[in-house]
mmCIF file of C-alpha atoms in Angstrom:
data_model
loop_
_atom_site.group_PDB
_atom_site.id
_atom_site.type_symbol
_atom_site.label_atom_id
_atom_site.label_comp_id
_atom_site.label_asym_id
_atom_site.label_seq_id
_atom_site.Cartn_x
_atom_site.Cartn_y
_atom_site.Cartn_z
ATOM 1 C CA MET A 1 -0.108 -0.064 -0.060
ATOM 2 C CA SER A 2 1.537 3.427 -0.974
ATOM 3 C CA ALA A 3 1.552 6.540 1.302
ATOM 4 C CA PRO A 4 -0.872 9.119 0.510
ATOM 5 C CA VAL A 5 0.506 11.808 -1.788
ATOM 6 C CA GLU A 6 -1.514 14.585 -0.039
ATOM 7 C CA LEU A 7 0.435 13.826 3.282
ATOM 8 C CA LEU A 8 4.041 13.674 1.525
ATOM 9 C CA VAL A 9 3.205 17.393 0.263
ATOM 10 C CA LEU A 10 2.248 18.557 3.216
ATOM 11 C CA GLY A 11 5.546 16.970 4.951
ATOM 12 C CA ALA A 12 7.857 18.528 2.524
ATOM 13 C CA LEU A 13 5.769 21.779 2.697
ATOM 14 C CA ARG A 14 6.316 21.354 6.406
ATOM 15 C CA VAL A 15 9.915 20.667 6.300
ATOM 16 C CA LEU A 16 10.224 23.921 4.490
ATOM 17 C CA ALA A 17 8.157 26.025 6.310
ATOM 18 C CA ARG A 18 8.461 25.157 9.930
ATOM 19 C CA ARG A 19 11.651 23.078 9.857
ATOM 20 C CA TRP A 20 10.355 19.695 10.863
ATOM 21 C CA THR A 21 12.474 16.701 10.649
ATOM 22 C CA PHE A 22 11.372 13.633 9.072
ATOM 23 C CA ASP A 23 11.207 11.859 12.283
ATOM 24 C CA ASP A 24 8.854 14.372 13.439
ATOM 25 C CA LEU A 25 6.746 13.693 10.113
ATOM 26 C CA TYR A 26 6.846 10.187 10.829
ATOM 27 C CA GLU A 27 5.438 10.672 14.452
ATOM 28 C CA ALA A 28 2.478 13.029 12.781
ATOM 29 C CA THR A 29 1.559 10.793 9.882
ATOM 30 C CA PHE A 30 2.993 7.278 10.580
ATOM 31 C CA ILE A 31 4.541 7.206 7.127
ATOM 32 C CA SER A 32 8.496 6.142 7.591
ATOM 33 C CA ALA A 33 11.382 9.124 7.740
ATOM 34 C CA GLU A 34 12.814 7.437 4.631
ATOM 35 C CA ILE A 35 9.970 8.039 2.614
ATOM 36 C CA HIS A 36 9.342 11.612 4.027
ATOM 37 C CA ARG A 37 13.124 12.346 3.099
ATOM 38 C CA LYS A 38 13.206 10.607 -0.641
ATOM 39 C CA PHE A 39 9.701 12.582 -1.329
ATOM 40 C CA PHE A 40 11.118 15.812 -0.079
ATOM 41 C CA HIS A 41 14.011 15.747 -2.346
ATOM 42 C CA MET A 42 12.009 14.504 -5.466
ATOM 43 C CA PHE A 43 9.460 17.112 -4.292
ATOM 44 C CA VAL A 44 12.192 19.927 -4.171
ATOM 45 C CA GLU A 45 13.422 18.969 -7.620
ATOM 46 C CA ARG A 46 10.588 18.609 -9.550
ATOM 47 C CA TYR A 47 9.115 21.908 -8.071
ATOM 48 C CA ALA A 48 12.268 23.871 -8.964
ATOM 49 C CA ALA A 49 12.236 22.648 -12.237
ATOM 50 C CA GLU A 50 8.659 22.636 -13.633
ATOM 51 C CA ILE A 51 6.506 25.037 -11.001
ATOM 52 C CA TYR A 52 9.239 27.815 -10.354
ATOM 53 C CA PRO A 53 9.168 28.856 -14.130
ATOM 54 C CA ILE A 54 5.477 29.141 -14.469
ATOM 55 C CA VAL A 55 4.791 30.873 -11.509
ATOM 56 C CA CYS A 56 8.052 33.013 -11.533
ATOM 57 C CA THR A 57 8.632 34.946 -14.372
ATOM 58 C CA TYR A 58 9.705 38.494 -16.221
ATOM 59 C CA PRO A 59 6.189 40.583 -17.013
ATOM 60 C CA GLU A 60 6.400 40.342 -20.632
ATOM 61 C CA SER A 61 2.933 41.777 -22.305
ATOM 62 C CA ALA A 62 2.048 45.749 -22.078
ATOM 63 C CA GLU A 63 -0.695 44.881 -19.535
ATOM 64 C CA GLU A 64 1.693 43.033 -17.112
ATOM 65 C CA ILE A 65 4.534 45.716 -17.651
ATOM 66 C CA GLU A 66 1.723 48.182 -16.830
ATOM 67 C CA SER A 67 0.247 46.348 -14.059
ATOM 68 C CA CYS A 68 3.799 46.201 -12.218
ATOM 69 C CA MET A 69 4.372 49.830 -12.961
ATOM 70 C CA GLU A 70 0.862 51.785 -11.642
ATOM 71 C CA ASP A 71 1.758 51.007 -7.700
ATOM 72 C CA TYR A 72 5.119 52.682 -8.117
ATOM 73 C CA SER A 73 4.022 55.518 -10.484
ATOM 74 C CA ALA A 74 1.101 56.056 -7.543
ATOM 75 C CA ALA A 75 4.031 56.736 -5.356
ATOM 76 C CA GLY A 76 5.921 58.644 -7.323
ATOM 77 C CA PHE A 77 8.536 56.251 -8.864
ATOM 78 C CA ASN A 78 7.500 56.264 -12.473
ATOM 79 C CA GLY A 79 9.414 53.900 -14.449
ATOM 80 C CA ALA A 80 9.953 51.353 -11.600
ATOM 81 C CA ILE A 81 8.959 47.825 -12.336
ATOM 82 C CA GLY A 82 10.244 46.040 -9.241
ATOM 83 C CA SER A 83 11.880 46.003 -5.857
ATOM 84 C CA VAL A 84 15.559 44.160 -5.628
ATOM 85 C CA ASP A 85 16.851 43.246 -2.431
ATOM 86 C CA VAL A 86 19.019 40.131 -0.866
ATOM 87 C CA THR A 87 17.352 37.926 1.461
ATOM 88 C CA HIS A 88 18.876 35.539 3.876
ATOM 89 C CA ILE A 89 17.124 32.164 5.076
ATOM 90 C CA ARG A 90 18.474 30.852 8.410
ATOM 91 C CA TRP A 91 20.299 27.533 7.835
ATOM 92 C CA TRP A 92 19.727 25.794 11.030
ATOM 93 C CA LYS A 93 21.795 22.694 10.225
ATOM 94 C CA CYS A 94 24.625 23.872 8.346
ATOM 95 C CA SER A 95 27.326 21.565 8.909
ATOM 96 C CA SER A 96 30.580 22.665 10.692
ATOM 97 C CA ASN A 97 32.776 22.717 7.297
ATOM 98 C CA LEU A 98 30.412 25.118 5.863
ATOM 99 C CA ASN A 99 29.498 27.502 8.329
ATOM 100 C CA GLN A 100 32.381 30.183 8.242
ATOM 101 C CA LEU A 101 30.891 30.721 4.414
ATOM 102 C CA ASN A 102 27.447 31.020 5.389
ATOM 103 C CA HIS A 103 28.067 33.024 8.645
ATOM 104 C CA GLY A 104 27.077 36.699 7.529
ATOM 105 C CA LYS A 105 26.150 39.748 8.962
ATOM 106 C CA GLU A 106 23.040 38.428 10.266
ATOM 107 C CA GLY A 107 25.381 36.620 13.020
ATOM 108 C CA PHE A 108 24.085 32.956 11.978
ATOM 109 C CA THR A 109 24.129 30.995 9.062
ATOM 110 C CA THR A 110 22.033 31.587 6.341
ATOM 111 C CA ARG A 111 21.440 31.048 2.543
ATOM 112 C CA ALA A 112 21.389 34.395 0.483
ATOM 113 C CA PHE A 113 19.107 34.829 -2.498
ATOM 114 C CA GLN A 114 18.280 38.179 -4.674
ATOM 115 C CA VAL A 115 14.616 38.554 -5.058
ATOM 116 C CA THR A 116 12.993 41.003 -7.230
ATOM 117 C CA VAL A 117 9.506 41.605 -6.460
ATOM 118 C CA ASN A 118 6.551 44.104 -7.314
ATOM 119 C CA ASN A 119 4.245 45.854 -5.191
ATOM 120 C CA LYS A 120 1.722 43.351 -5.982
ATOM 121 C CA ARG A 121 3.669 40.542 -3.826
ATOM 122 C CA LYS A 122 4.430 38.887 -7.495
ATOM 123 C CA ILE A 123 7.954 37.271 -7.440
ATOM 124 C CA LEU A 124 9.614 38.441 -10.877
ATOM 125 C CA ALA A 125 12.637 36.724 -10.279
ATOM 126 C CA ALA A 126 15.500 35.038 -7.504
ATOM 127 C CA THR A 127 18.566 33.841 -7.786
ATOM 128 C CA LYS A 128 19.990 30.257 -6.760
ATOM 129 C CA GLY A 129 21.157 30.362 -3.317
ATOM 130 C CA PHE A 130 24.644 31.506 -2.160
ATOM 131 C CA TYR A 131 26.536 31.527 0.970
ATOM 132 C CA GLY A 132 25.417 33.885 3.577
ATOM 133 C CA SER A 133 28.814 35.552 3.862
ATOM 134 C CA CYS A 134 28.315 36.899 0.118
ATOM 135 C CA ASN A 135 27.209 40.706 -0.224
ATOM 136 C CA ASP A 136 24.486 42.039 -2.285
ATOM 137 C CA LYS A 137 27.352 43.671 -4.901
ATOM 138 C CA THR A 138 28.225 39.872 -5.274
ATOM 139 C CA ILE A 139 25.257 38.514 -5.720
ATOM 140 C CA VAL A 140 23.890 40.818 -7.974
ATOM 141 C CA ARG A 141 26.403 39.878 -10.629
ATOM 142 C CA PHE A 142 24.636 36.241 -10.918
ATOM 143 C CA ASP A 143 21.058 37.933 -11.494
ATOM 144 C CA ASP A 144 19.737 37.874 -15.147
ATOM 145 C CA PHE A 145 16.789 40.007 -14.287
ATOM 146 C CA VAL A 146 18.973 42.837 -12.837
ATOM 147 C CA MET A 147 21.860 42.699 -15.240
ATOM 148 C CA LYS A 148 19.082 42.472 -18.660
ATOM 149 C CA ILE A 149 17.748 45.828 -16.906
ATOM 150 C CA HIS A 150 21.184 47.395 -16.232
ATOM 151 C CA ALA A 151 22.198 46.603 -19.790
ATOM 152 C CA GLY A 152 19.531 47.491 -21.390
ATOM 153 C CA THR A 153 18.272 44.475 -23.051
ATOM 154 C CA LEU A 154 15.237 44.373 -21.325
ATOM 155 C CA TYR A 155 12.167 46.877 -21.103
ATOM 156 C CA SER A 156 14.823 49.600 -22.183
ATOM 157 C CA ASP A 157 12.178 50.738 -25.223
ATOM 158 C CA ILE A 158 9.231 51.444 -22.698
ATOM 159 C CA GLU A 159 8.584 55.010 -22.135
ATOM 160 C CA TYR A 160 7.274 57.052 -19.679
ATOM 161 C CA GLN A 161 6.900 60.801 -18.370
ATOM 162 C CA LEU A 162 8.958 62.511 -15.512
ATOM 163 C CA SER A 163 8.152 65.697 -13.992
ATOM 164 C CA ASN A 164 10.842 68.572 -13.902
ATOM 165 C CA THR A 165 11.091 70.779 -11.346
ATOM 166 C CA ASP A 166 9.349 73.674 -13.265
ATOM 167 C CA GLY A 167 6.317 71.440 -13.879
ATOM 168 C CA SER A 168 7.058 70.148 -17.151
ATOM 169 C CA LYS A 169 6.997 66.643 -18.169
ATOM 170 C CA GLU A 170 9.876 64.748 -20.206
ATOM 171 C CA SER A 171 9.735 61.936 -21.560
ATOM 172 C CA VAL A 172 12.234 58.906 -20.632
ATOM 173 C CA LYS A 173 12.872 55.515 -21.914
ATOM 174 C CA GLY A 174 14.105 52.504 -20.155
ATOM 175 C CA LEU A 175 12.660 50.783 -17.031
ATOM 176 C CA TYR A 176 14.716 50.255 -13.617
ATOM 177 C CA LEU A 177 14.271 48.622 -10.242
ATOM 178 C CA LEU A 178 13.979 49.919 -6.609
ATOM 179 C CA CYS A 179 16.889 48.603 -4.383
ATOM 180 C CA ASP A 180 18.623 49.696 -1.042
ATOM 181 C CA ASN A 181 21.891 51.270 -1.452
ATOM 182 C CA GLY A 182 24.103 48.037 -1.392
ATOM 183 C CA TYR A 183 24.421 48.232 -4.956
ATOM 184 C CA HIS A 184 26.757 49.047 -7.918
ATOM 185 C CA MET A 185 25.690 52.082 -10.050
#
């Protein structure tokens, strides 16, 4: 008899969201820890390969781009399409040989991911994980989305209006991302 897939998926999500161990899952479901472990790795690999590309996409159509820009424009940031920053996820069970590489400014071991989102909480792009000791200036170099916008190969033809100090309007081309002060010019 096979284990219910619903319980295996729920178990994988518990490991990701609440740091449950496979032994915890066994105690909750009476499905062996080894089955949960194997399913977890298969689930994460398949999700990354098949679901992530569907859920995490750059805005392509004019309607998607305008939808991303409207909240920023309302706040006075005409031409902004998203916000970008590195987020650190705590790595509770980092092996001792990787401890120093993953120990950064947070004071504990982390994995670092650069994530670009819009004001509607949609993830537009995310990098693979980096050592927690890596800084934003290093990680941004590996973010294709940010690098394409910076190089002018993505959204460089989109025009928007900016107000000058005298109140006149000026047309500008090329969208940008909002970020903290931790990036290169």
